[in-house]
Coordinates of N, CA and C in Angstrom, one line a residue:
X1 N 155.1 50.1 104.2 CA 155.6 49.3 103.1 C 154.8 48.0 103.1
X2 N 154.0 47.4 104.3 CA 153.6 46.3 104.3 C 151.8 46.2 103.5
X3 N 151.5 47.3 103.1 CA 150.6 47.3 102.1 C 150.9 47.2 100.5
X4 N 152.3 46.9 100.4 CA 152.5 47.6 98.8 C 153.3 46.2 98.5
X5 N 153.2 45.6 97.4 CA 153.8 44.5 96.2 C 154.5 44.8 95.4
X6 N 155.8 44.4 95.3 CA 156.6 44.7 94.6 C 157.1 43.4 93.8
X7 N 157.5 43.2 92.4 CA 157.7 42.9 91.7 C 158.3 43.0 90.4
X8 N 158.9 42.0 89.8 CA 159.5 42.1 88.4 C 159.0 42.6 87.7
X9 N 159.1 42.9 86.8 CA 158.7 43.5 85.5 C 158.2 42.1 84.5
X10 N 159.5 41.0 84.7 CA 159.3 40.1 84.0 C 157.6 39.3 84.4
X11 N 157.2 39.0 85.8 CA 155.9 38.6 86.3 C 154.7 39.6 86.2
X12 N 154.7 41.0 85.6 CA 154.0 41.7 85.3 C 154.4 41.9 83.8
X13 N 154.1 41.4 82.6 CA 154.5 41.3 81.4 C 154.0 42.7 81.3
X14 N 152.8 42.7 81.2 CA 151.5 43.6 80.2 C 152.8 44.9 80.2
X15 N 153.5 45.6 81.1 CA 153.9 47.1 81.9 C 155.1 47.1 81.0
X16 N 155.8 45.8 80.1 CA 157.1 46.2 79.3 C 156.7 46.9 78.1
X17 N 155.9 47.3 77.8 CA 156.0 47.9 76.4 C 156.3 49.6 76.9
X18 N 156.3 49.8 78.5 CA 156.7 50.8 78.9 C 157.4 51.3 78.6
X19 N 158.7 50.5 78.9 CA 160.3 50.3 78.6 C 160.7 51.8 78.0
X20 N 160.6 51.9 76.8 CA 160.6 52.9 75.8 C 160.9 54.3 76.7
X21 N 159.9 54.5 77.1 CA 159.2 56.0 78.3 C 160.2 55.8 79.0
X22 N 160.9 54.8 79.8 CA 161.9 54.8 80.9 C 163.4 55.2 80.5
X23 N 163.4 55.0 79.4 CA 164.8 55.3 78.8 C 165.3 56.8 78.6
X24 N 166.7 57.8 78.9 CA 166.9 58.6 78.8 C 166.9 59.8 79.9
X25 N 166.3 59.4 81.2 CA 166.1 59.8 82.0 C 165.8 59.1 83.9
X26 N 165.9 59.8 84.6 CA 166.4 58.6 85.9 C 164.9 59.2 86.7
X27 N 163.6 59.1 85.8 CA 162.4 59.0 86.5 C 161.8 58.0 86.9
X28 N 160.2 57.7 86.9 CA 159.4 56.3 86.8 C 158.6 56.8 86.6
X29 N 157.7 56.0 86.5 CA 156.0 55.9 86.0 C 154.9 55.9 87.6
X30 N 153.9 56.7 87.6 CA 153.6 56.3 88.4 C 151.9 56.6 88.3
X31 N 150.6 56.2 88.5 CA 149.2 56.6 88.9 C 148.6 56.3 87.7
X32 N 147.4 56.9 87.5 CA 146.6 56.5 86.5 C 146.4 55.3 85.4
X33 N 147.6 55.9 84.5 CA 148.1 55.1 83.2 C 148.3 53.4 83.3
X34 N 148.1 53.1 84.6 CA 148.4 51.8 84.9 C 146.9 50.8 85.1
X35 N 146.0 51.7 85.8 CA 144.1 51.5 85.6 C 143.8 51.4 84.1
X36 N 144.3 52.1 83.4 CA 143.9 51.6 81.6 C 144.7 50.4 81.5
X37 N 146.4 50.7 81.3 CA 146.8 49.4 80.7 C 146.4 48.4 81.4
X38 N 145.4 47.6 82.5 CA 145.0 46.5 83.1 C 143.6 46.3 82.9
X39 N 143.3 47.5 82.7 CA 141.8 47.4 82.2 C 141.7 46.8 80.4
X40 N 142.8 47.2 79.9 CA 142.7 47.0 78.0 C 142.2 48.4 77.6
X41 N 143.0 49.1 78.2 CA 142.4 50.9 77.2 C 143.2 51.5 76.8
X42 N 143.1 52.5 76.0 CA 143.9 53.1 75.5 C 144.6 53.9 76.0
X43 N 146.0 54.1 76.4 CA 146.4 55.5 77.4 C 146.9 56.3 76.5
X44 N 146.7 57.6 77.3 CA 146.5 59.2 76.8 C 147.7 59.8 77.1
X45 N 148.3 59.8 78.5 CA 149.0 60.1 79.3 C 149.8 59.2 79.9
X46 N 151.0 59.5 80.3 CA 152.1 59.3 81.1 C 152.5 60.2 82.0
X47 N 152.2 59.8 84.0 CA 152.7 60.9 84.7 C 154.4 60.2 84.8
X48 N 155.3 61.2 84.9 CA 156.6 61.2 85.1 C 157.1 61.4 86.7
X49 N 157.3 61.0 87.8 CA 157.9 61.4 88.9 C 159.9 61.3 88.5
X50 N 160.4 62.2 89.7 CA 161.6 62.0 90.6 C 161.8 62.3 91.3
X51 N 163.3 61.6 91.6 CA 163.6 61.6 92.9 C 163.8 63.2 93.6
X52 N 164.0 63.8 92.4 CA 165.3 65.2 92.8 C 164.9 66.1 91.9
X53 N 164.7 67.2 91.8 CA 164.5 68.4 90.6 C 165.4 68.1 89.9
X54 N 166.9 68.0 90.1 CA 167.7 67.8 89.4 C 167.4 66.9 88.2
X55 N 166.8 65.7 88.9 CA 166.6 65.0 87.5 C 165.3 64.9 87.1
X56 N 164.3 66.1 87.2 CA 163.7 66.6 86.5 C 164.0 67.7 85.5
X57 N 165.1 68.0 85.6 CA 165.1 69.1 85.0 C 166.4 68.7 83.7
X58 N 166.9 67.2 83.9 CA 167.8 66.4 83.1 C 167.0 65.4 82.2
X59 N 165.6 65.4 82.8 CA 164.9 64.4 81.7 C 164.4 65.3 80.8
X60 N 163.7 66.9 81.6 CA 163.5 67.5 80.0 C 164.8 68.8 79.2
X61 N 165.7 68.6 79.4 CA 166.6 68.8 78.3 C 166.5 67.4 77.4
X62 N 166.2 66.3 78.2 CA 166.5 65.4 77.1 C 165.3 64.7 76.4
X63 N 164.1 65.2 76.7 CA 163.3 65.3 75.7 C 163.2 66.3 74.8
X64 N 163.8 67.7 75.4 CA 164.1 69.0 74.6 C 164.8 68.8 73.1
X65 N 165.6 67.6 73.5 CA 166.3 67.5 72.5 C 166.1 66.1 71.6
X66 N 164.9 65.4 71.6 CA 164.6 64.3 71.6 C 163.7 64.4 70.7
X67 N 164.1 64.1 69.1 CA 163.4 64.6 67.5 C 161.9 63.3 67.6
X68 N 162.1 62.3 68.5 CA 161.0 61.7 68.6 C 159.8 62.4 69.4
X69 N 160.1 63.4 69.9 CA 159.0 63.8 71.1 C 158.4 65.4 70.8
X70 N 157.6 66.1 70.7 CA 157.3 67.4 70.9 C 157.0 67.8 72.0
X71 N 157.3 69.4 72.3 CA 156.6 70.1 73.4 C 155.3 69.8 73.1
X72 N 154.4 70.1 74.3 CA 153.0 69.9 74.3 C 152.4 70.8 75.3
X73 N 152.8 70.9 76.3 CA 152.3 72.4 77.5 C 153.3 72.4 78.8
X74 N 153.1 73.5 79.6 CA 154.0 73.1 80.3 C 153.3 74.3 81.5
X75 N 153.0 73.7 83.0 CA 152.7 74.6 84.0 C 153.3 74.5 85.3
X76 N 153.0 75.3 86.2 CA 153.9 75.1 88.1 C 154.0 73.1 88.0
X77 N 153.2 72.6 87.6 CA 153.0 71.5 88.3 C 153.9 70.6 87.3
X78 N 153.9 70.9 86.1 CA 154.1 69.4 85.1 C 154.9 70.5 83.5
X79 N 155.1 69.6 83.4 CA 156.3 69.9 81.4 C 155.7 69.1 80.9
X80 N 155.2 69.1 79.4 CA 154.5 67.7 78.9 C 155.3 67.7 77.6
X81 N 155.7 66.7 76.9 CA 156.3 66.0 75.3 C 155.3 65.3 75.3
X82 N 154.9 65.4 73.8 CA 153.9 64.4 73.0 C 155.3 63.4 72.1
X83 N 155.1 61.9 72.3 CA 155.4 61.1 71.3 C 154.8 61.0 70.1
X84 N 155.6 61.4 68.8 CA 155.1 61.6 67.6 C 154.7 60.5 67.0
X85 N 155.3 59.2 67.4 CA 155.0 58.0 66.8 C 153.4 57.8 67.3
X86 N 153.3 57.4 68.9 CA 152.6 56.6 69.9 C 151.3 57.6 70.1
X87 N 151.3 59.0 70.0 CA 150.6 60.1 70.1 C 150.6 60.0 71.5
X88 N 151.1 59.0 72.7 CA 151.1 59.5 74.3 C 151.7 60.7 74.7
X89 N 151.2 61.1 75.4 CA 151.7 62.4 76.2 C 152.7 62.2 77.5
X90 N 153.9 62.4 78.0 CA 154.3 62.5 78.7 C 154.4 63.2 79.7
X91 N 154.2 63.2 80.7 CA 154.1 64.6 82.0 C 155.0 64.0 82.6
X92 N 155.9 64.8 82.7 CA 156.9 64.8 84.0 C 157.2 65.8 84.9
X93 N 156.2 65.3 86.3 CA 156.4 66.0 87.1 C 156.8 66.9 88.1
X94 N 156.9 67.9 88.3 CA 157.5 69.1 88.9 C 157.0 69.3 90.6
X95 N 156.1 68.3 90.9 CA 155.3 69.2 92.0 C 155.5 68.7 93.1
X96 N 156.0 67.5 93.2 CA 156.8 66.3 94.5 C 157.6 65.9 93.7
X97 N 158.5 65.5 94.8 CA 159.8 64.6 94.2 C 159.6 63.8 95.2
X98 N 160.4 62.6 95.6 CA 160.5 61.7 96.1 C 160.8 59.9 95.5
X99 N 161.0 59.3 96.3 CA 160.8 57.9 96.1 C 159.4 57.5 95.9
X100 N 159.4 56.4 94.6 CA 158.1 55.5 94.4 C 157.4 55.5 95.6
X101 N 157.4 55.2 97.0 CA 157.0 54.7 98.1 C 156.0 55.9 98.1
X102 N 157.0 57.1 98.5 CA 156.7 58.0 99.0 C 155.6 58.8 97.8
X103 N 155.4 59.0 97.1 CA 155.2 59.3 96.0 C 153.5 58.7 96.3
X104 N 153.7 57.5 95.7 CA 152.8 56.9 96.2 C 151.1 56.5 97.5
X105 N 151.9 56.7 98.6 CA 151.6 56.9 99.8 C 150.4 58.5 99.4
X106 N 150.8 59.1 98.9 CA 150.0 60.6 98.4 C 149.0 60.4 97.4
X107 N 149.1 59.4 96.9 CA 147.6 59.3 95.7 C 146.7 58.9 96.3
X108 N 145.5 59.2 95.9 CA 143.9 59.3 96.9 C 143.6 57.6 96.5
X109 N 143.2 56.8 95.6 CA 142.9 55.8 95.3 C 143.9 54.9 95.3
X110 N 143.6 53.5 95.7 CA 143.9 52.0 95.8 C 144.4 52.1 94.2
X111 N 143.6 51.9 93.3 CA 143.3 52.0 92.2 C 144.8 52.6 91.1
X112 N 145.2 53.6 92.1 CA 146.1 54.6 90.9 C 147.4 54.3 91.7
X113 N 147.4 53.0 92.9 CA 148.5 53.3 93.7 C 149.5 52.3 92.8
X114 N 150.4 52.7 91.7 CA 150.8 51.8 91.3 C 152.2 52.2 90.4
X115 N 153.4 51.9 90.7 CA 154.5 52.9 89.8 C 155.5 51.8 89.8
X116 N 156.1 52.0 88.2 CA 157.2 51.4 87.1 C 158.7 51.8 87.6
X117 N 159.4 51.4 88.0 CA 160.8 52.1 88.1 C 161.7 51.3 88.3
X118 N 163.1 51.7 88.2 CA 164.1 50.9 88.0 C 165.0 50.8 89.4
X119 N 165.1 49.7 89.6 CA 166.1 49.5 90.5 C 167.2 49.1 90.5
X120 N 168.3 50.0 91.1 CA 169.7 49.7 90.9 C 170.4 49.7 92.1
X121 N 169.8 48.9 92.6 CA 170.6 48.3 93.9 C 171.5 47.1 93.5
X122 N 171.5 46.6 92.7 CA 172.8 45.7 92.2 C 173.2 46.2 91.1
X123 N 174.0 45.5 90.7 CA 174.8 46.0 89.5 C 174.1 45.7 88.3
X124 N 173.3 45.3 88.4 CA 172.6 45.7 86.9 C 171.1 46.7 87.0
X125 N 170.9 47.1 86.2 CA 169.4 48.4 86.6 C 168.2 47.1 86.8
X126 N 167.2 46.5 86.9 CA 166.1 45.8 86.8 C 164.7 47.3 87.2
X127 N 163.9 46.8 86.3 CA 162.9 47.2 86.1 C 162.1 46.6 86.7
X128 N 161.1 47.5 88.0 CA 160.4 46.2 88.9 C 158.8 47.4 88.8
X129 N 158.2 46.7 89.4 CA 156.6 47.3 89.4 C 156.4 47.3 91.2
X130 N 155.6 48.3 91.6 CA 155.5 48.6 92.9 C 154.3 48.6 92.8
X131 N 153.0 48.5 93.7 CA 151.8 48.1 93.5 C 151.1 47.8 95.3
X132 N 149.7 48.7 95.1 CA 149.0 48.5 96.8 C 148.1 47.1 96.7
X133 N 148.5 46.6 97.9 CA 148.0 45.5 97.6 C 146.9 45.1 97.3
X134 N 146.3 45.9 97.4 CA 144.4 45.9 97.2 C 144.4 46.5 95.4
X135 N 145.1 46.4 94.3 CA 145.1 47.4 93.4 C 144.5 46.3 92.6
X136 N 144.8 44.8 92.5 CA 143.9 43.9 91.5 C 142.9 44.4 91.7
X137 N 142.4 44.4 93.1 CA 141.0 43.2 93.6 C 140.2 44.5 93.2
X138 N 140.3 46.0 93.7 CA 139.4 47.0 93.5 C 139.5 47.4 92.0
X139 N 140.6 47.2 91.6 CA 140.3 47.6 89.7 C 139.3 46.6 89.3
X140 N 139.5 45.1 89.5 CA 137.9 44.5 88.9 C 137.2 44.7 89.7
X141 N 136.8 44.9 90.5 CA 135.7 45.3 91.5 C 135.0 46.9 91.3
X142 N 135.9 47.4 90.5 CA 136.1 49.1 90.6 C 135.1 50.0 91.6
X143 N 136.1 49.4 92.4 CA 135.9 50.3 94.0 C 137.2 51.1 93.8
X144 N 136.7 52.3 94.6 CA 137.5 53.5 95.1 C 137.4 53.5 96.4
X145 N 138.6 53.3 96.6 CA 139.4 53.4 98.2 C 140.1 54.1 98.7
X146 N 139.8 54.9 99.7 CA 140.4 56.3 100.1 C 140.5 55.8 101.6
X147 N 142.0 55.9 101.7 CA 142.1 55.8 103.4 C 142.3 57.4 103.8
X148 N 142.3 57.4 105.2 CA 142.1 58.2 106.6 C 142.7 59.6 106.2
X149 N 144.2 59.3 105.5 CA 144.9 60.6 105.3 C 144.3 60.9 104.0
X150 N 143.9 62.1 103.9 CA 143.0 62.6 102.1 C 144.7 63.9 102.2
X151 N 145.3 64.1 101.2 CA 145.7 65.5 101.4 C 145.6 66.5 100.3
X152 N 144.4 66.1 99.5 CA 144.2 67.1 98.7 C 142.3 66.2 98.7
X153 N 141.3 66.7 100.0 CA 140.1 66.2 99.8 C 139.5 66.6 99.0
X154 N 139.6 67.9 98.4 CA 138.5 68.5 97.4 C 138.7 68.1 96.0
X155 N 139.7 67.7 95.9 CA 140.2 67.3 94.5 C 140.2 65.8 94.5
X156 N 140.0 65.3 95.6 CA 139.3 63.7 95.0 C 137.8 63.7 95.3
X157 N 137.4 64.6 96.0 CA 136.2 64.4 95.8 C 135.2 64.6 94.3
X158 N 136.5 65.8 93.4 CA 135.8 66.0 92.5 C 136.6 65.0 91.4
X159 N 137.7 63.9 91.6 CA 137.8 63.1 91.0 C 137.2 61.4 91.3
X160 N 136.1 61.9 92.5 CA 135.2 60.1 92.8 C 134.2 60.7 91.3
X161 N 133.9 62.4 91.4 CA 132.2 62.4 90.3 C 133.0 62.0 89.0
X162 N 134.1 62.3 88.7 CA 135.2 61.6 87.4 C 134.8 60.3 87.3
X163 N 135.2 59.5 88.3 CA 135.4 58.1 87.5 C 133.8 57.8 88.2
X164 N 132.6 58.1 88.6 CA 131.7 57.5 89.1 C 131.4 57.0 87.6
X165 N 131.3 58.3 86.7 CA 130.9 58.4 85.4 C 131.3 56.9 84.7
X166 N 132.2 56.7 85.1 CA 132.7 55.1 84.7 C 133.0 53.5 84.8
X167 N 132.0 54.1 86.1 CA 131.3 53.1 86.9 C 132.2 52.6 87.9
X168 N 132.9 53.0 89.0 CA 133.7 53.5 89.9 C 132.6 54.0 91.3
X169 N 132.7 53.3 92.0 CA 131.8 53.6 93.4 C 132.9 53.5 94.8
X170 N 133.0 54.1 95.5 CA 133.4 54.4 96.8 C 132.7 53.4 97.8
X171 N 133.7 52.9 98.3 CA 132.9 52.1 99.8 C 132.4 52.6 101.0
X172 N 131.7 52.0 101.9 CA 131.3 52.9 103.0 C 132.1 53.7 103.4
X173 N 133.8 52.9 104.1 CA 134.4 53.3 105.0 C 134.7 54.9 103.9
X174 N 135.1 54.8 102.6 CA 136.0 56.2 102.2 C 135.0 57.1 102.0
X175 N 133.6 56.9 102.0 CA 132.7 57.9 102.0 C 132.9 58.2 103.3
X176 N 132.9 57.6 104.7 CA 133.2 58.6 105.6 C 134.4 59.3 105.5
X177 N 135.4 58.9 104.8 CA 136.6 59.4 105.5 C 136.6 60.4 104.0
X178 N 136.0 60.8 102.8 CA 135.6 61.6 102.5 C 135.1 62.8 102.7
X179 N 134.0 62.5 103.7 CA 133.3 63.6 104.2 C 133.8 63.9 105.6
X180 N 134.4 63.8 106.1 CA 135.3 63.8 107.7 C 136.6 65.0 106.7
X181 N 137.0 64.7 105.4 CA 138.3 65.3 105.0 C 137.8 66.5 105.2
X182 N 136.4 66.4 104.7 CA 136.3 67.8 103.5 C 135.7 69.0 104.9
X183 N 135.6 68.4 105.9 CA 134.9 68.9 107.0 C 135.8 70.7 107.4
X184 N 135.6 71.7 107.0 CA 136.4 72.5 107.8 C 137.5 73.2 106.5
X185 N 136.8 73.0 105.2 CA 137.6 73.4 104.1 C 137.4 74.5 103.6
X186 N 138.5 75.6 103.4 CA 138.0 76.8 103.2 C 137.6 76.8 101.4
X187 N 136.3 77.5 101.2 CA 136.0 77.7 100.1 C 137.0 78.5 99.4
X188 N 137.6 79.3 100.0 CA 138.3 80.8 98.9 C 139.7 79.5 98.4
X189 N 139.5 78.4 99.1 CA 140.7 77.9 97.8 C 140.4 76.2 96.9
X190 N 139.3 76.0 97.0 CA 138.9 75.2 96.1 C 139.3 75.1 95.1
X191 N 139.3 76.1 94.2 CA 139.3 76.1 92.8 C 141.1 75.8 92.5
X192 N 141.6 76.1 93.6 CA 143.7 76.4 93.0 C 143.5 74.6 93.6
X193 N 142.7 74.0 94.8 CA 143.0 72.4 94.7 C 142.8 71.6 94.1
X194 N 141.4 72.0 93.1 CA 140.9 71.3 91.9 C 141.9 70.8 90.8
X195 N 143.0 71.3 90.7 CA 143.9 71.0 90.2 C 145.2 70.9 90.4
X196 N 145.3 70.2 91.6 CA 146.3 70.2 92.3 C 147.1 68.8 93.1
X197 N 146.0 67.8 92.6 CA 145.5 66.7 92.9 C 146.2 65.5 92.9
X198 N 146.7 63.9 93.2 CA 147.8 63.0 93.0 C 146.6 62.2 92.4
X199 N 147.2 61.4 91.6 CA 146.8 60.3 91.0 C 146.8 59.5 91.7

């Protein structure tokens, strides 16, 4: 925990227009989508985690039934609704459950370590932001940082040629501990981890 920042929602303004997305269901926000909204880009996607299948499987009856949202695809890993207004896509997650922390802890990049969720440890819900502490400094810097545990290496390796394209470079240390992952990987399953990958 002593790598990660947590905070209000209210000291991270930019993340309330989220709000919306959080409503209706007892998930959070977590990876990617959070490297655009700080950069000023446009987001495409929304990944969805939870805690419990249970309440994955209670957020989409209620997008099922939610005249603002459409189905959009749905595989082992993820259910997706498109917002008809916003045109964002929603994915909510199927493939881990867990706590923000935990959740977390599993994404390959500094960069994507970063999730929206509500806390209701007092009596009222507060909406707080969870965040690695290196997530400013390497988004303007845009370094990719990969510590020691990789657990899906082939799939960030083929998500460093992703964001290289975008001018995104690796530091010494995660280039070793890239190639140290990938050491001993069987080819016959490459292709099922290519897509299999944490934000």
């Amino acid at each position: 925990m002593d790598k990660y920042r947590i905070k209000s929602n209210k000291e991270i303004s930019k993340v309330m227009f989220l709000d919306i997305y959080m409503t209706g269901h007892n998930g959070y926000i977590a990876g990617g989508c959070f490297k655009n909204i700080f950069n000023g880009q446009r987001i495409k996607d929304i990944d969805i985690f939870f805690l419990t299948k249970g309440d994955f499987i209670e957020a989409c009856e209620y997008y099922d039934q939610n005249e603002n949202y459409v189905f959009s695809y749905e595989n082992n890993n993820t259910k997706a609704f498109k917002n008809k207004e916003t045109n964002i896509r929603l994915e909510l997650i199927c493939s881990q459950f867990g706590e923000p922390l935990d959740i977390l802890s599993k994404f390959d990049f500094s960069i994507t370590k970063f999730a929206y969720y509500k806390d209701k440890s007092e009596d009222k819900t507060e909406y707080k932001c969870m965040y690695h502490e290196d997530f400013f400094e390497h988004l303007i810097a845009k370094k990719l940082v990969v510590e020691k545990d990789i657990f899906f290496p082939v799939s960030t390796f083929n998500r460093v040629l992703r964001y290289s394209r975008y001018g995104y470079g690796l530091c010494r240390e995660s280039k070793i501990n890239i190639i140290n992952s990938l050491q001993g990987q069987n080819p016959e399953t490459i292709s099922d981890e290519l897509y299999f990958g944490f934000d």
